[in-house]
Tab-separated table of C-alpha atoms in Angstrom:
chain	number	residue	atom	x	y	z
A	1	UNK	CA	76.159	143.702	101.554
A	2	UNK	CA	73.514	145.290	103.554
A	3	UNK	CA	75.845	145.672	106.478
A	4	UNK	CA	77.273	148.273	104.482
A	5	UNK	CA	74.353	150.345	103.896
A	6	UNK	CA	72.007	149.505	106.850
A	7	UNK	CA	73.502	151.264	109.835
A	8	UNK	CA	70.681	150.605	112.384
A	9	UNK	CA	68.748	147.409	111.959
A	10	UNK	CA	65.850	148.021	114.327
A	11	UNK	CA	65.319	151.516	112.678
A	12	UNK	CA	65.864	149.869	108.994
A	13	UNK	CA	62.782	147.737	110.008
A	14	UNK	CA	60.708	150.051	111.916
A	15	UNK	CA	60.952	152.787	109.297
A	16	UNK	CA	59.804	150.417	106.562
A	17	UNK	CA	56.616	149.185	108.811
A	18	UNK	CA	55.945	152.864	109.239
A	19	UNK	CA	56.144	153.482	105.375
A	20	UNK	CA	53.821	150.640	104.454
A	21	UNK	CA	51.136	151.945	106.969
A	22	UNK	CA	50.783	155.167	104.987
A	23	UNK	CA	50.490	153.323	101.694
A	24	UNK	CA	46.887	153.144	100.186
A	25	UNK	CA	45.572	149.329	100.269
A	26	UNK	CA	45.002	149.119	96.268
A	27	UNK	CA	46.856	147.516	93.703
A	28	UNK	CA	48.543	150.736	92.644
A	29	UNK	CA	49.719	151.171	96.297
A	30	UNK	CA	51.000	147.839	96.343
A	31	UNK	CA	52.982	148.438	93.175
A	32	UNK	CA	54.147	152.026	93.854
A	33	UNK	CA	51.929	153.855	91.239
A	34	UNK	CA	52.709	151.267	88.701
A	35	UNK	CA	49.296	149.321	88.988
A	36	UNK	CA	49.101	149.372	85.302
A	37	UNK	CA	52.069	146.716	84.905
A	38	UNK	CA	50.209	144.108	87.060
A	39	UNK	CA	48.764	142.209	84.352
A	40	UNK	CA	52.214	141.940	82.627
A	41	UNK	CA	53.884	140.728	85.763
A	42	UNK	CA	50.920	138.124	86.595
A	43	UNK	CA	51.010	136.647	83.136
A	44	UNK	CA	54.740	136.230	83.326
A	45	UNK	CA	54.928	134.556	86.616
A	46	UNK	CA	52.129	132.203	85.500
A	47	UNK	CA	54.241	131.084	82.587
A	48	UNK	CA	57.495	130.794	84.653
A	49	UNK	CA	55.413	128.747	87.324
A	50	UNK	CA	53.784	126.341	84.866
A	51	UNK	CA	57.230	124.977	83.943
A	52	UNK	CA	57.393	123.330	87.317
A	53	UNK	CA	53.583	122.103	87.246
A	54	UNK	CA	53.994	120.100	84.077
A	55	UNK	CA	53.792	116.238	84.333
A	56	UNK	CA	56.927	114.508	85.191
A	57	UNK	CA	58.672	112.782	88.060
A	58	UNK	CA	59.665	115.854	89.745
A	59	UNK	CA	56.626	117.713	89.057
A	60	UNK	CA	55.638	120.253	91.858
A	61	UNK	CA	52.348	119.865	93.415
A	62	UNK	CA	49.268	122.209	93.662
A	63	UNK	CA	48.064	121.747	96.954
A	64	UNK	CA	49.325	124.780	99.014
A	65	UNK	CA	51.171	128.097	98.176
A	66	UNK	CA	52.506	130.589	100.680
A	67	UNK	CA	52.333	134.232	99.434
A	68	UNK	CA	55.112	136.164	101.257
A	69	UNK	CA	54.831	140.127	101.418
A	70	UNK	CA	51.419	139.596	100.317
A	71	UNK	CA	49.715	142.928	100.749
A	72	UNK	CA	46.190	143.026	99.692
A	73	UNK	CA	46.521	139.644	97.739
A	74	UNK	CA	47.232	140.890	94.438
A	75	UNK	CA	49.381	137.846	93.620
A	76	UNK	CA	47.259	135.333	95.796
A	77	UNK	CA	44.105	136.355	93.904
A	78	UNK	CA	45.354	136.338	90.165
A	79	UNK	CA	48.406	133.946	90.435
A	80	UNK	CA	48.175	131.443	93.161
A	81	UNK	CA	44.382	131.082	93.968
A	82	UNK	CA	43.728	129.842	90.375
A	83	UNK	CA	46.220	127.119	90.494
A	84	UNK	CA	46.390	126.075	94.294
A	85	UNK	CA	43.788	124.285	96.429
A	86	UNK	CA	44.818	126.643	99.482
A	87	UNK	CA	46.972	129.603	99.843
A	88	UNK	CA	48.414	131.282	103.196
A	89	UNK	CA	49.328	135.045	103.284
A	90	UNK	CA	51.957	136.649	105.232
A	91	UNK	CA	52.342	140.457	105.261
A	92	UNK	CA	53.765	142.979	108.001
A	93	UNK	CA	50.873	145.455	107.389
A	94	UNK	CA	47.398	144.399	109.241
A	95	UNK	CA	45.269	146.979	106.993
A	96	UNK	CA	46.421	145.085	103.979
A	97	UNK	CA	45.365	141.584	105.211
A	98	UNK	CA	42.158	143.200	106.280
A	99	UNK	CA	41.686	144.715	102.987
A	100	UNK	CA	42.607	141.198	101.480
A	101	UNK	CA	39.454	139.718	102.837
A	102	UNK	CA	37.250	141.795	100.639
A	103	UNK	CA	39.748	142.262	97.502
A	104	UNK	CA	39.927	138.476	97.196
A	105	UNK	CA	36.127	137.858	97.013
A	106	UNK	CA	34.439	134.452	96.939
A	107	UNK	CA	37.770	132.581	96.241
A	108	UNK	CA	39.370	134.093	99.301
A	109	UNK	CA	37.632	131.296	101.272
A	110	UNK	CA	40.406	129.172	100.033
A	111	UNK	CA	43.017	131.275	102.017
A	112	UNK	CA	43.671	129.189	105.122
A	113	UNK	CA	45.695	131.917	107.090
A	114	UNK	CA	46.499	135.459	107.234
A	115	UNK	CA	49.717	135.948	109.053
A	116	UNK	CA	50.671	139.347	110.122
A	117	UNK	CA	54.204	139.330	110.661
A	118	UNK	CA	57.693	140.628	109.335
A	119	UNK	CA	59.561	137.804	107.244
A	120	UNK	CA	62.598	138.163	109.534
A	121	UNK	CA	60.285	136.931	112.297
A	122	UNK	CA	58.257	134.512	110.412
A	123	UNK	CA	58.697	130.583	110.013
A	124	UNK	CA	56.762	128.643	107.525
A	125	UNK	CA	55.339	125.448	108.779
A	126	UNK	CA	57.623	122.787	107.944
A	127	UNK	CA	56.911	120.438	104.878
A	128	UNK	CA	53.717	122.378	104.156
A	129	UNK	CA	53.963	124.229	100.909
A	130	UNK	CA	54.539	123.532	97.299
A	131	UNK	CA	55.297	126.862	96.245
A	132	UNK	CA	56.571	129.733	98.494
A	133	UNK	CA	56.215	132.850	96.475
A	134	UNK	CA	58.329	135.858	97.691
A	135	UNK	CA	57.951	139.012	95.598
A	136	UNK	CA	58.932	142.540	95.719
A	137	UNK	CA	59.992	142.003	99.654
A	138	UNK	CA	63.373	140.697	100.072
A	139	UNK	CA	64.722	144.472	99.960
A	140	UNK	CA	63.146	144.775	103.341
A	141	UNK	CA	65.304	142.048	104.833
A	142	UNK	CA	68.965	142.345	105.659
A	143	UNK	CA	71.412	139.586	104.161
A	144	UNK	CA	71.633	137.538	107.488
A	145	UNK	CA	67.851	137.589	107.833
A	146	UNK	CA	67.005	137.095	104.275
A	147	UNK	CA	69.485	133.970	104.219
A	148	UNK	CA	67.816	132.675	107.516
A	149	UNK	CA	64.304	133.041	106.310
A	150	UNK	CA	65.273	131.033	103.023
A	151	UNK	CA	66.535	128.373	105.054
A	152	UNK	CA	63.155	128.358	106.956
A	153	UNK	CA	61.317	128.448	103.550
A	154	UNK	CA	63.406	125.457	102.488
A	155	UNK	CA	62.195	123.375	105.641
A	156	UNK	CA	58.841	124.759	104.567
A	157	UNK	CA	58.729	122.829	101.293
A	158	UNK	CA	56.616	119.824	100.541
A	159	UNK	CA	58.481	117.072	98.324
A	160	UNK	CA	59.311	118.695	94.841
A	161	UNK	CA	58.346	122.090	96.217
A	162	UNK	CA	59.996	125.268	95.041
A	163	UNK	CA	60.850	128.841	96.510
A	164	UNK	CA	60.327	131.598	94.076
A	165	UNK	CA	61.784	135.023	94.502
A	166	UNK	CA	60.868	137.905	92.081
A	167	UNK	CA	62.441	141.106	92.674
A	168	UNK	CA	64.234	144.180	91.566
A	169	UNK	CA	67.951	143.919	91.034
A	170	UNK	CA	70.482	146.680	90.941
A	171	UNK	CA	73.203	147.098	88.106
A	172	UNK	CA	75.860	146.801	90.796
A	173	UNK	CA	76.259	146.251	94.559
A	174	UNK	CA	73.419	147.132	97.096
A	175	UNK	CA	71.576	150.373	96.950
A	176	UNK	CA	69.644	151.824	99.795
A	177	UNK	CA	66.295	153.286	99.319
A	178	UNK	CA	65.704	155.670	102.197
A	179	UNK	CA	61.860	156.441	101.271
A	180	UNK	CA	60.504	152.849	102.053
A	181	UNK	CA	63.793	151.759	103.854
A	182	UNK	CA	64.676	148.854	101.623
A	183	UNK	CA	67.690	147.774	99.826
A	184	UNK	CA	68.348	146.696	95.922
A	185	UNK	CA	70.894	143.983	95.524
A	186	UNK	CA	72.504	143.024	92.279
A	187	UNK	CA	72.492	139.429	90.812
A	188	UNK	CA	75.495	138.143	92.241
A	189	UNK	CA	74.493	139.272	95.592
A	190	UNK	CA	71.062	137.593	95.408
A	191	UNK	CA	72.645	134.462	94.051
A	192	UNK	CA	75.169	134.453	96.883
A	193	UNK	CA	72.476	134.612	99.562
A	194	UNK	CA	70.550	131.920	97.977
A	195	UNK	CA	73.648	129.333	98.028
A	196	UNK	CA	74.365	130.495	101.499
A	197	UNK	CA	70.897	129.385	102.487
A	198	UNK	CA	71.548	125.994	100.994
A	199	UNK	CA	69.101	126.228	98.121
A	200	UNK	CA	69.983	125.020	94.520
A	201	UNK	CA	69.018	127.563	91.814
A	202	UNK	CA	66.565	125.607	89.048
A	203	UNK	CA	65.774	128.676	86.930
A	204	UNK	CA	66.383	132.300	86.547
A	205	UNK	CA	64.603	134.688	84.225
A	206	UNK	CA	64.507	138.458	83.334
A	207	UNK	CA	61.230	140.142	83.234
A	208	UNK	CA	60.422	141.530	79.774
A	209	UNK	CA	57.992	144.604	78.877
A	210	UNK	CA	58.327	146.425	81.949
A	211	UNK	CA	58.845	150.298	81.825
A	212	UNK	CA	62.283	151.271	80.991
A	213	UNK	CA	62.542	153.567	83.959
A	214	UNK	CA	62.366	151.012	86.645
A	215	UNK	CA	65.024	148.473	88.132
A	216	UNK	CA	65.256	145.255	86.121
A	217	UNK	CA	63.201	142.547	87.716
A	218	UNK	CA	64.192	139.021	88.085
A	219	UNK	CA	62.709	135.652	88.800
A	220	UNK	CA	64.451	132.717	90.452
A	221	UNK	CA	63.294	129.288	91.399
A	222	UNK	CA	65.205	127.065	93.796
A	223	UNK	CA	64.792	124.195	96.034
């Protein structure tokens, strides 16, 4: 549990905000120096997402998506805008959202809102999103804040909408990273938080072809 490793909640959040303010507003910056894995990541995410967009009675719509911890819009640009009519972005770092406006190019006109906010304080508009995509950011939330945020995400879904988490998974327990003030949870902890938020796990997949030296990365879909 994060309560075991986060001693001061205010410090946990403010230190992370400060860390990201100093990170270059580039794809390499967003990926901690691993910019070269971006295409592998996006292609896997696209395949994962397509499973829910196929024809059928419970097909997920393609009207609007929300990119959480969006940074400069790497995922918005390459994964979400090619599929959804409109996209909203939320990130705690103002400079990243400013950079996104030029990084996204012409297609960026279909980004409706740029919300500058930490996810612990953010509430998706109810019944608004077909997909809420949360990637490489849950480590910046305490367990309670993550559970509460996922509850608000659940309310933010349109009919047949899904919440997707894609993130690093620890081998065991919860590991603190003092550099960027984040935690890495193991699979069991993440699944428990998902259940606590009242969400039902629809699919879970391990990312392949990432460098051996980084954490295992898993993608979860839920509603």
